């Protein structure tokens, strides 16, 4: 008599595999055992993948969420590395793969400024004492390294990894990816901050000493606009990624927004009673976050230019830098502490940001 076996038919869905038991298929003894073994191994692998998909939750962005009566200060980076996702599902050694993507650089010529290319492949670092390096961070290949032997205030990658601009002590210099000086912008004096507008090929420099905002077209090598800030000299500059409007933070607590075709700021917002220490925009251009010397962080809705939320930093420490990730998480750096919080839209309904 012929033996019948029951096997499972596998169907592929959008995110993971689902398997359903169909009607039993009548198979002869010859080759039925091998097919049943293959189906069993495949079913076991599918269960494993479904479990990993449920654990990673790719449909929602995650961040550190402490449990009740738990402090994020106790989170260890070594433990977090082991929980990170890995690229190859058949890679058994997870910690080894994670350690390759997270690494430390012990540098002594800091503090350092850094900037990534638009594709995120290359990173340029510049120390305040003159050290400059370009790194392909994923394979950890050093592209170039040199020392300008002068104080550096900011660094900015241009259209790709072949050119970068450095705000040095007196002027702005442009170098290639081999460390050779290409051009010196002699009319861009005492630069404090740099920004590059990729869709307009404009390099924006901020002269905090004289209160000048300059737009330089790198395609033709000419300055296309110069704006004199009337109120106070600016110290902080950040561009809105959606409309390329430049936001400048002033010592009197104002944030002015500039475009190259207007000699006066498009709008002014009194954000803080003290000097502005940092500015950040989200990737949709709807929200702006500011921090001041009054130890406050405020969130603004740019559609109606109104404040949504504010909070004080713990320990009355001045926020040195703030930024918003692509997932919408707000990060605030205060000395050796880093605060993370949900998106600026949800800050009004959330608790105090967690620290790490």
mmCIF file of C-alpha atoms in Angstrom:
data_model
loop_
_atom_site.group_PDB
_atom_site.id
_atom_site.type_symbol
_atom_site.label_atom_id
_atom_site.label_comp_id
_atom_site.label_asym_id
_atom_site.label_seq_id
_atom_site.Cartn_x
_atom_site.Cartn_y
_atom_site.Cartn_z
ATOM 1 C CA UNK A 1 0.000 0.000 0.000
ATOM 2 C CA UNK A 2 1.121 3.532 -0.742
ATOM 3 C CA UNK A 3 1.959 5.766 2.231
ATOM 4 C CA UNK A 4 0.502 9.299 2.331
ATOM 5 C CA UNK A 5 2.276 12.257 3.937
ATOM 6 C CA UNK A 6 0.961 15.672 4.880
ATOM 7 C CA UNK A 7 3.221 18.642 4.036
ATOM 8 C CA UNK A 8 2.882 22.398 4.393
ATOM 9 C CA UNK A 9 2.678 24.842 1.501
ATOM 10 C CA UNK A 10 4.559 28.127 2.037
ATOM 11 C CA UNK A 11 3.238 31.460 0.778
ATOM 12 C CA UNK A 12 5.224 34.738 0.908
ATOM 13 C CA UNK A 13 3.595 37.900 2.243
ATOM 14 C CA UNK A 14 4.835 41.488 2.257
ATOM 15 C CA UNK A 15 7.008 41.502 5.387
ATOM 16 C CA UNK A 16 7.367 37.917 6.527
ATOM 17 C CA UNK A 17 6.487 34.383 5.579
ATOM 18 C CA UNK A 18 3.154 32.876 6.467
ATOM 19 C CA UNK A 19 2.411 29.239 6.089
ATOM 20 C CA UNK A 20 -0.998 27.607 5.828
ATOM 21 C CA UNK A 21 -1.879 23.948 5.886
ATOM 22 C CA UNK A 22 -3.519 22.892 2.685
ATOM 23 C CA UNK A 23 -5.214 19.623 1.920
ATOM 24 C CA UNK A 24 -3.029 16.569 2.282
ATOM 25 C CA UNK A 25 -1.192 15.675 -0.861
ATOM 26 C CA UNK A 26 -0.796 12.030 -1.743
ATOM 27 C CA UNK A 27 2.786 11.164 -2.370
ATOM 28 C CA UNK A 28 4.414 7.907 -3.196
ATOM 29 C CA UNK A 29 6.993 6.383 -0.914
ATOM 30 C CA UNK A 30 9.750 7.305 -3.314
ATOM 31 C CA UNK A 31 10.976 10.856 -2.501
ATOM 32 C CA UNK A 32 8.207 11.562 0.021
ATOM 33 C CA UNK A 33 10.526 11.384 3.017
ATOM 34 C CA UNK A 34 12.960 13.902 1.525
ATOM 35 C CA UNK A 35 10.177 16.323 0.658
ATOM 36 C CA UNK A 36 8.745 16.067 4.161
ATOM 37 C CA UNK A 37 12.168 16.739 5.684
ATOM 38 C CA UNK A 38 12.646 19.799 3.477
ATOM 39 C CA UNK A 39 9.213 21.097 4.475
ATOM 40 C CA UNK A 40 10.042 20.577 8.158
ATOM 41 C CA UNK A 41 13.347 22.479 7.860
ATOM 42 C CA UNK A 42 11.661 25.288 5.939
ATOM 43 C CA UNK A 43 8.900 25.573 8.518
ATOM 44 C CA UNK A 44 11.482 25.781 11.305
ATOM 45 C CA UNK A 45 13.376 28.547 9.500
ATOM 46 C CA UNK A 46 10.148 30.499 8.921
ATOM 47 C CA UNK A 47 9.265 30.374 12.609
ATOM 48 C CA UNK A 48 12.703 31.728 13.412
ATOM 49 C CA UNK A 49 12.321 34.624 10.960
ATOM 50 C CA UNK A 50 8.855 35.507 12.219
ATOM 51 C CA UNK A 51 10.172 35.637 15.777
ATOM 52 C CA UNK A 52 12.997 37.962 14.753
ATOM 53 C CA UNK A 53 10.610 40.230 12.860
ATOM 54 C CA UNK A 54 8.375 40.517 15.922
ATOM 55 C CA UNK A 55 11.377 41.328 18.079
ATOM 56 C CA UNK A 56 12.763 44.027 15.750
ATOM 57 C CA UNK A 57 9.384 45.640 14.897
ATOM 58 C CA UNK A 58 10.505 47.198 11.590
ATOM 59 C CA UNK A 59 7.189 49.000 11.057
ATOM 60 C CA UNK A 60 7.794 51.408 13.979
ATOM 61 C CA UNK A 61 10.863 53.422 14.923
ATOM 62 C CA UNK A 62 12.228 52.625 18.352
ATOM 63 C CA UNK A 63 14.308 54.330 20.997
ATOM 64 C CA UNK A 64 15.296 53.782 24.614
ATOM 65 C CA UNK A 65 12.200 53.453 26.767
ATOM 66 C CA UNK A 66 13.008 52.788 30.438
ATOM 67 C CA UNK A 67 10.703 50.781 32.617
ATOM 68 C CA UNK A 68 9.174 52.101 35.816
ATOM 69 C CA UNK A 69 11.789 53.155 38.404
ATOM 70 C CA UNK A 70 14.581 52.530 35.876
ATOM 71 C CA UNK A 71 17.271 55.052 34.942
ATOM 72 C CA UNK A 72 18.719 55.278 31.469
ATOM 73 C CA UNK A 73 22.049 56.333 32.964
ATOM 74 C CA UNK A 74 22.601 52.681 33.825
ATOM 75 C CA UNK A 75 22.333 51.552 30.192
ATOM 76 C CA UNK A 76 25.669 50.202 28.992
ATOM 77 C CA UNK A 77 26.817 50.589 25.388
ATOM 78 C CA UNK A 78 28.298 47.097 25.378
ATOM 79 C CA UNK A 79 24.899 45.602 26.215
ATOM 80 C CA UNK A 80 23.124 47.755 23.637
ATOM 81 C CA UNK A 81 25.486 46.564 20.911
ATOM 82 C CA UNK A 82 24.395 42.979 21.442
ATOM 83 C CA UNK A 83 20.734 43.908 20.910
ATOM 84 C CA UNK A 84 21.216 45.802 17.650
ATOM 85 C CA UNK A 85 19.875 44.282 14.401
ATOM 86 C CA UNK A 86 22.320 42.662 12.037
ATOM 87 C CA UNK A 87 22.386 42.515 8.271
ATOM 88 C CA UNK A 88 22.696 38.792 7.511
ATOM 89 C CA UNK A 89 20.055 36.599 9.111
ATOM 90 C CA UNK A 90 22.311 33.551 8.949
ATOM 91 C CA UNK A 91 25.116 35.322 10.826
ATOM 92 C CA UNK A 92 25.342 33.603 14.185
ATOM 93 C CA UNK A 93 27.969 35.869 15.719
ATOM 94 C CA UNK A 94 25.804 38.952 16.273
ATOM 95 C CA UNK A 95 28.084 40.794 18.659
ATOM 96 C CA UNK A 96 31.003 40.610 16.250
ATOM 97 C CA UNK A 97 28.938 42.187 13.459
ATOM 98 C CA UNK A 98 27.656 44.936 15.756
ATOM 99 C CA UNK A 99 31.102 45.784 17.066
ATOM 100 C CA UNK A 100 32.254 46.395 13.488
ATOM 101 C CA UNK A 101 29.609 49.076 12.924
ATOM 102 C CA UNK A 102 30.115 50.830 16.279
ATOM 103 C CA UNK A 103 33.626 52.018 17.019
ATOM 104 C CA UNK A 104 35.439 54.723 18.963
ATOM 105 C CA UNK A 105 38.084 57.195 17.842
ATOM 106 C CA UNK A 106 40.474 58.381 20.534
ATOM 107 C CA UNK A 107 41.675 61.789 19.339
ATOM 108 C CA UNK A 108 43.596 64.365 21.321
ATOM 109 C CA UNK A 109 43.280 67.554 19.231
ATOM 110 C CA UNK A 110 39.645 68.285 20.056
ATOM 111 C CA UNK A 111 36.968 69.325 20.561
ATOM 112 C CA UNK A 112 35.935 68.063 17.124
ATOM 113 C CA UNK A 113 33.436 69.104 14.475
ATOM 114 C CA UNK A 114 32.137 66.555 11.968
ATOM 115 C CA UNK A 115 29.999 66.469 8.871
ATOM 116 C CA UNK A 116 28.715 63.655 6.619
ATOM 117 C CA UNK A 117 28.264 63.549 2.887
ATOM 118 C CA UNK A 118 24.706 63.435 1.583
ATOM 119 C CA UNK A 119 24.848 59.694 0.941
ATOM 120 C CA UNK A 120 26.187 59.083 4.452
ATOM 121 C CA UNK A 121 29.226 57.146 3.276
ATOM 122 C CA UNK A 122 32.012 59.563 4.182
ATOM 123 C CA UNK A 123 32.529 61.626 7.316
ATOM 124 C CA UNK A 124 34.890 64.570 7.748
ATOM 125 C CA UNK A 125 36.219 65.420 11.200
ATOM 126 C CA UNK A 126 38.067 68.596 12.195
ATOM 127 C CA UNK A 127 39.696 69.275 15.541
ATOM 128 C CA UNK A 128 39.844 72.740 17.011
ATOM 129 C CA UNK A 129 43.663 72.560 17.028
ATOM 130 C CA UNK A 130 43.918 71.946 13.263
ATOM 131 C CA UNK A 131 43.571 68.191 12.728
ATOM 132 C CA UNK A 132 41.444 67.229 9.657
ATOM 133 C CA UNK A 133 40.572 63.753 8.371
ATOM 134 C CA UNK A 134 38.125 62.189 5.898
ATOM 135 C CA UNK A 135 36.972 58.659 6.706
ATOM 136 C CA UNK A 136 34.947 56.041 4.889
ATOM 137 C CA UNK A 137 33.346 55.001 8.141
ATOM 138 C CA UNK A 138 31.783 51.645 7.274
ATOM 139 C CA UNK A 139 34.938 49.787 6.108
ATOM 140 C CA UNK A 140 36.966 52.237 8.265
ATOM 141 C CA UNK A 141 39.220 53.346 5.442
ATOM 142 C CA UNK A 142 41.118 56.597 5.924
ATOM 143 C CA UNK A 143 40.803 58.722 2.777
ATOM 144 C CA UNK A 144 43.132 61.540 3.835
ATOM 145 C CA UNK A 145 44.534 63.193 6.951
ATOM 146 C CA UNK A 146 46.348 66.496 7.386
ATOM 147 C CA UNK A 147 46.863 69.366 9.806
ATOM 148 C CA UNK A 148 46.220 73.001 8.885
ATOM 149 C CA UNK A 149 48.209 74.255 11.931
ATOM 150 C CA UNK A 150 45.513 76.792 12.689
ATOM 151 C CA UNK A 151 42.356 76.991 14.751
ATOM 152 C CA UNK A 152 39.279 75.444 13.124
ATOM 153 C CA UNK A 153 35.772 76.637 13.944
ATOM 154 C CA UNK A 154 33.663 74.476 11.606
ATOM 155 C CA UNK A 155 33.826 71.995 8.709
ATOM 156 C CA UNK A 156 31.372 71.294 5.886
ATOM 157 C CA UNK A 157 31.310 68.707 3.099
ATOM 158 C CA UNK A 158 30.290 70.140 -0.272
ATOM 159 C CA UNK A 159 28.481 68.383 -3.148
ATOM 160 C CA UNK A 160 30.292 65.048 -2.567
ATOM 161 C CA UNK A 161 33.338 63.599 -0.853
ATOM 162 C CA UNK A 162 35.816 65.246 -3.247
ATOM 163 C CA UNK A 163 35.588 68.742 -1.718
ATOM 164 C CA UNK A 164 35.204 70.157 1.775
ATOM 165 C CA UNK A 165 35.198 73.660 3.262
ATOM 166 C CA UNK A 166 36.903 74.523 6.542
ATOM 167 C CA UNK A 167 36.279 77.647 8.609
ATOM 168 C CA UNK A 168 39.716 78.502 9.932
ATOM 169 C CA UNK A 169 40.897 81.353 12.121
ATOM 170 C CA UNK A 170 40.657 84.196 9.607
ATOM 171 C CA UNK A 171 39.233 82.816 6.350
ATOM 172 C CA UNK A 172 37.410 79.926 4.690
ATOM 173 C CA UNK A 173 39.525 77.386 2.785
ATOM 174 C CA UNK A 174 38.398 74.683 0.362
ATOM 175 C CA UNK A 175 40.331 71.393 0.123
ATOM 176 C CA UNK A 176 40.016 68.277 -2.011
ATOM 177 C CA UNK A 177 39.889 64.684 -0.771
ATOM 178 C CA UNK A 178 43.687 64.409 -0.853
ATOM 179 C CA UNK A 179 44.258 67.360 1.486
ATOM 180 C CA UNK A 180 45.371 69.852 -1.195
ATOM 181 C CA UNK A 181 44.173 73.440 -0.830
ATOM 182 C CA UNK A 182 42.043 74.372 -3.843
ATOM 183 C CA UNK A 183 40.792 77.843 -3.008
ATOM 184 C CA UNK A 184 40.897 80.506 -0.320
ATOM 185 C CA UNK A 185 37.792 82.681 0.160
ATOM 186 C CA UNK A 186 39.510 85.899 1.192
ATOM 187 C CA UNK A 187 36.340 87.974 1.565
ATOM 188 C CA UNK A 188 34.802 85.461 4.009
ATOM 189 C CA UNK A 189 36.494 86.788 7.137
ATOM 190 C CA UNK A 190 36.309 85.366 10.676
ATOM 191 C CA UNK A 191 33.855 82.546 9.904
ATOM 192 C CA UNK A 192 32.009 81.033 12.851
ATOM 193 C CA UNK A 193 29.770 78.510 11.057
ATOM 194 C CA UNK A 194 29.349 76.932 7.620
ATOM 195 C CA UNK A 195 26.352 75.549 5.734
ATOM 196 C CA UNK A 196 26.087 74.125 2.222
ATOM 197 C CA UNK A 197 22.893 74.298 0.147
ATOM 198 C CA UNK A 198 23.136 71.216 -2.109
ATOM 199 C CA UNK A 199 20.337 72.156 -4.524
ATOM 200 C CA UNK A 200 21.710 75.661 -5.098
ATOM 201 C CA UNK A 201 25.483 74.957 -4.858
ATOM 202 C CA UNK A 202 25.784 77.795 -2.351
ATOM 203 C CA UNK A 203 28.224 77.838 0.549
ATOM 204 C CA UNK A 204 26.911 79.997 3.398
ATOM 205 C CA UNK A 205 29.335 81.490 5.930
ATOM 206 C CA UNK A 206 28.559 83.379 9.123
ATOM 207 C CA UNK A 207 30.895 86.149 10.285
ATOM 208 C CA UNK A 208 29.978 86.478 13.946
ATOM 209 C CA UNK A 209 32.487 89.234 14.628
ATOM 210 C CA UNK A 210 31.108 91.693 12.069
ATOM 211 C CA UNK A 211 27.600 90.297 11.768
ATOM 212 C CA UNK A 212 27.805 89.325 8.097
ATOM 213 C CA UNK A 213 26.054 86.474 6.304
ATOM 214 C CA UNK A 214 27.600 85.573 2.931
ATOM 215 C CA UNK A 215 26.449 83.281 0.098
ATOM 216 C CA UNK A 216 29.199 81.920 -2.167
ATOM 217 C CA UNK A 217 28.430 80.057 -5.406
ATOM 218 C CA UNK A 218 31.029 77.255 -5.635
ATOM 219 C CA UNK A 219 30.182 76.523 -9.300
ATOM 220 C CA UNK A 220 31.382 79.930 -10.517
ATOM 221 C CA UNK A 221 33.524 80.909 -7.519
ATOM 222 C CA UNK A 222 31.771 84.210 -6.782
ATOM 223 C CA UNK A 223 29.924 85.719 -3.828
ATOM 224 C CA UNK A 224 26.290 86.161 -4.839
ATOM 225 C CA UNK A 225 24.885 87.808 -1.697
ATOM 226 C CA UNK A 226 26.035 89.559 1.481
ATOM 227 C CA UNK A 227 23.675 90.437 4.314
ATOM 228 C CA UNK A 228 24.448 92.700 7.249
ATOM 229 C CA UNK A 229 22.644 91.732 10.448
ATOM 230 C CA UNK A 230 21.479 94.912 12.102
ATOM 231 C CA UNK A 231 20.575 93.796 15.630
ATOM 232 C CA UNK A 232 23.414 91.662 17.013
ATOM 233 C CA UNK A 233 26.107 89.479 15.592
ATOM 234 C CA UNK A 234 25.140 85.834 15.147
ATOM 235 C CA UNK A 235 26.889 82.871 16.679
ATOM 236 C CA UNK A 236 24.806 79.860 15.560
ATOM 237 C CA UNK A 237 23.591 78.953 12.063
ATOM 238 C CA UNK A 238 21.463 76.108 10.714
ATOM 239 C CA UNK A 239 19.618 75.530 7.445
ATOM 240 C CA UNK A 240 16.096 74.251 6.990
ATOM 241 C CA UNK A 241 16.472 71.084 4.853
ATOM 242 C CA UNK A 242 13.152 71.554 3.061
ATOM 243 C CA UNK A 243 13.379 75.160 1.810
ATOM 244 C CA UNK A 244 17.092 76.040 2.370
ATOM 245 C CA UNK A 245 16.203 78.991 4.621
ATOM 246 C CA UNK A 246 19.115 79.869 6.919
ATOM 247 C CA UNK A 247 18.338 80.331 10.610
ATOM 248 C CA UNK A 248 20.780 82.445 12.628
ATOM 249 C CA UNK A 249 20.786 82.581 16.421
ATOM 250 C CA UNK A 250 21.748 85.884 18.032
ATOM 251 C CA UNK A 251 23.058 86.969 21.417
ATOM 252 C CA UNK A 252 19.782 88.735 22.306
ATOM 253 C CA UNK A 253 17.780 85.492 22.031
ATOM 254 C CA UNK A 254 16.375 86.104 18.545
ATOM 255 C CA UNK A 255 16.393 83.682 15.617
ATOM 256 C CA UNK A 256 16.365 85.373 12.216
ATOM 257 C CA UNK A 257 15.663 83.525 8.968
ATOM 258 C CA UNK A 258 17.441 84.575 5.782
ATOM 259 C CA UNK A 259 17.271 83.940 2.041
ATOM 260 C CA UNK A 260 19.848 85.147 -0.529
ATOM 261 C CA UNK A 261 17.365 87.324 -2.444
ATOM 262 C CA UNK A 262 16.292 89.404 0.592
ATOM 263 C CA UNK A 263 18.562 91.961 2.257
ATOM 264 C CA UNK A 264 16.508 91.767 5.453
ATOM 265 C CA UNK A 265 15.485 88.672 7.391
ATOM 266 C CA UNK A 266 12.280 87.034 6.222
ATOM 267 C CA UNK A 267 11.139 86.657 9.828
ATOM 268 C CA UNK A 268 12.428 87.161 13.364
ATOM 269 C CA UNK A 269 11.397 85.141 16.403
ATOM 270 C CA UNK A 270 12.229 86.030 20.002
ATOM 271 C CA UNK A 271 12.969 82.513 21.186
ATOM 272 C CA UNK A 272 14.883 83.011 24.468
ATOM 273 C CA UNK A 273 15.643 85.829 26.895
ATOM 274 C CA UNK A 274 19.351 85.002 26.628
ATOM 275 C CA UNK A 275 21.821 84.041 23.914
ATOM 276 C CA UNK A 276 21.012 81.183 21.518
ATOM 277 C CA UNK A 277 23.341 78.195 21.880
ATOM 278 C CA UNK A 278 21.986 75.846 19.177
ATOM 279 C CA UNK A 279 19.277 75.464 16.508
ATOM 280 C CA UNK A 280 17.807 72.327 14.914
ATOM 281 C CA UNK A 281 15.162 71.653 12.231
ATOM 282 C CA UNK A 282 13.289 68.438 11.579
ATOM 283 C CA UNK A 283 13.520 66.814 8.148
ATOM 284 C CA UNK A 284 9.995 67.888 7.178
ATOM 285 C CA UNK A 285 10.716 71.532 7.966
ATOM 286 C CA UNK A 286 7.693 71.930 10.232
ATOM 287 C CA UNK A 287 9.369 72.212 13.617
ATOM 288 C CA UNK A 288 12.343 74.121 14.965
ATOM 289 C CA UNK A 289 14.090 73.455 18.268
ATOM 290 C CA UNK A 290 16.204 76.071 20.002
ATOM 291 C CA UNK A 291 18.355 76.040 23.117
ATOM 292 C CA UNK A 292 19.649 79.019 25.057
ATOM 293 C CA UNK A 293 21.986 80.033 27.818
ATOM 294 C CA UNK A 294 18.968 80.060 30.156
ATOM 295 C CA UNK A 295 19.140 76.211 30.241
ATOM 296 C CA UNK A 296 15.895 75.871 28.285
ATOM 297 C CA UNK A 297 15.002 73.911 25.179
ATOM 298 C CA UNK A 298 11.996 75.148 23.235
ATOM 299 C CA UNK A 299 10.067 73.624 20.335
ATOM 300 C CA UNK A 300 8.483 75.903 17.722
ATOM 301 C CA UNK A 301 5.876 75.241 15.049
ATOM 302 C CA UNK A 302 7.080 77.004 11.892
ATOM 303 C CA UNK A 303 3.639 76.861 10.296
ATOM 304 C CA UNK A 304 2.235 79.329 12.818
ATOM 305 C CA UNK A 305 5.501 80.499 14.472
ATOM 306 C CA UNK A 306 4.285 79.590 17.919
ATOM 307 C CA UNK A 307 5.947 77.746 20.775
ATOM 308 C CA UNK A 308 4.690 74.216 21.386
ATOM 309 C CA UNK A 309 6.697 73.100 24.381
ATOM 310 C CA UNK A 310 9.682 73.906 26.581
ATOM 311 C CA UNK A 311 11.651 72.140 29.293
ATOM 312 C CA UNK A 312 14.661 72.810 31.493
ATOM 313 C CA UNK A 313 17.764 70.672 31.431
ATOM 314 C CA UNK A 314 18.595 68.746 34.591
ATOM 315 C CA UNK A 315 21.192 70.324 36.861
ATOM 316 C CA UNK A 316 20.912 73.774 35.237
ATOM 317 C CA UNK A 317 23.438 72.797 32.568
ATOM 318 C CA UNK A 318 23.577 74.820 29.357
ATOM 319 C CA UNK A 319 22.646 72.822 26.221
ATOM 320 C CA UNK A 320 25.691 72.876 23.981
ATOM 321 C CA UNK A 321 24.174 71.196 20.925
ATOM 322 C CA UNK A 322 20.783 69.888 19.805
ATOM 323 C CA UNK A 323 19.718 67.918 16.739
ATOM 324 C CA UNK A 324 16.734 65.996 15.366
ATOM 325 C CA UNK A 325 17.243 62.565 13.812
ATOM 326 C CA UNK A 326 15.616 61.225 10.664
ATOM 327 C CA UNK A 327 13.243 59.237 12.871
ATOM 328 C CA UNK A 328 12.209 62.469 14.588
ATOM 329 C CA UNK A 329 14.011 61.963 17.911
ATOM 330 C CA UNK A 330 15.324 65.090 19.614
ATOM 331 C CA UNK A 331 18.817 64.871 21.117
ATOM 332 C CA UNK A 332 20.184 67.477 23.538
ATOM 333 C CA UNK A 333 23.840 67.478 24.566
ATOM 334 C CA UNK A 334 24.723 69.019 27.930
ATOM 335 C CA UNK A 335 28.346 68.413 28.794
ATOM 336 C CA UNK A 336 28.731 64.672 29.328
ATOM 337 C CA UNK A 337 24.960 64.022 29.301
ATOM 338 C CA UNK A 338 22.755 63.316 26.287
ATOM 339 C CA UNK A 339 18.972 63.694 26.502
ATOM 340 C CA UNK A 340 16.687 61.978 24.010
ATOM 341 C CA UNK A 341 12.972 62.540 23.611
ATOM 342 C CA UNK A 342 10.146 61.673 21.193
ATOM 343 C CA UNK A 343 9.413 63.763 18.130
ATOM 344 C CA UNK A 344 8.907 67.524 18.632
ATOM 345 C CA UNK A 345 5.214 67.104 17.825
ATOM 346 C CA UNK A 346 4.747 64.683 20.735
ATOM 347 C CA UNK A 347 6.839 66.547 23.299
ATOM 348 C CA UNK A 348 3.852 68.346 24.772
ATOM 349 C CA UNK A 349 2.247 65.054 25.764
ATOM 350 C CA UNK A 350 5.401 63.258 26.881
ATOM 351 C CA UNK A 351 7.409 63.233 30.053
ATOM 352 C CA UNK A 352 10.871 64.664 30.638
ATOM 353 C CA UNK A 353 13.411 63.360 28.098
ATOM 354 C CA UNK A 354 15.566 60.476 29.251
ATOM 355 C CA UNK A 355 19.288 60.894 29.762
ATOM 356 C CA UNK A 356 22.159 58.632 28.808
#
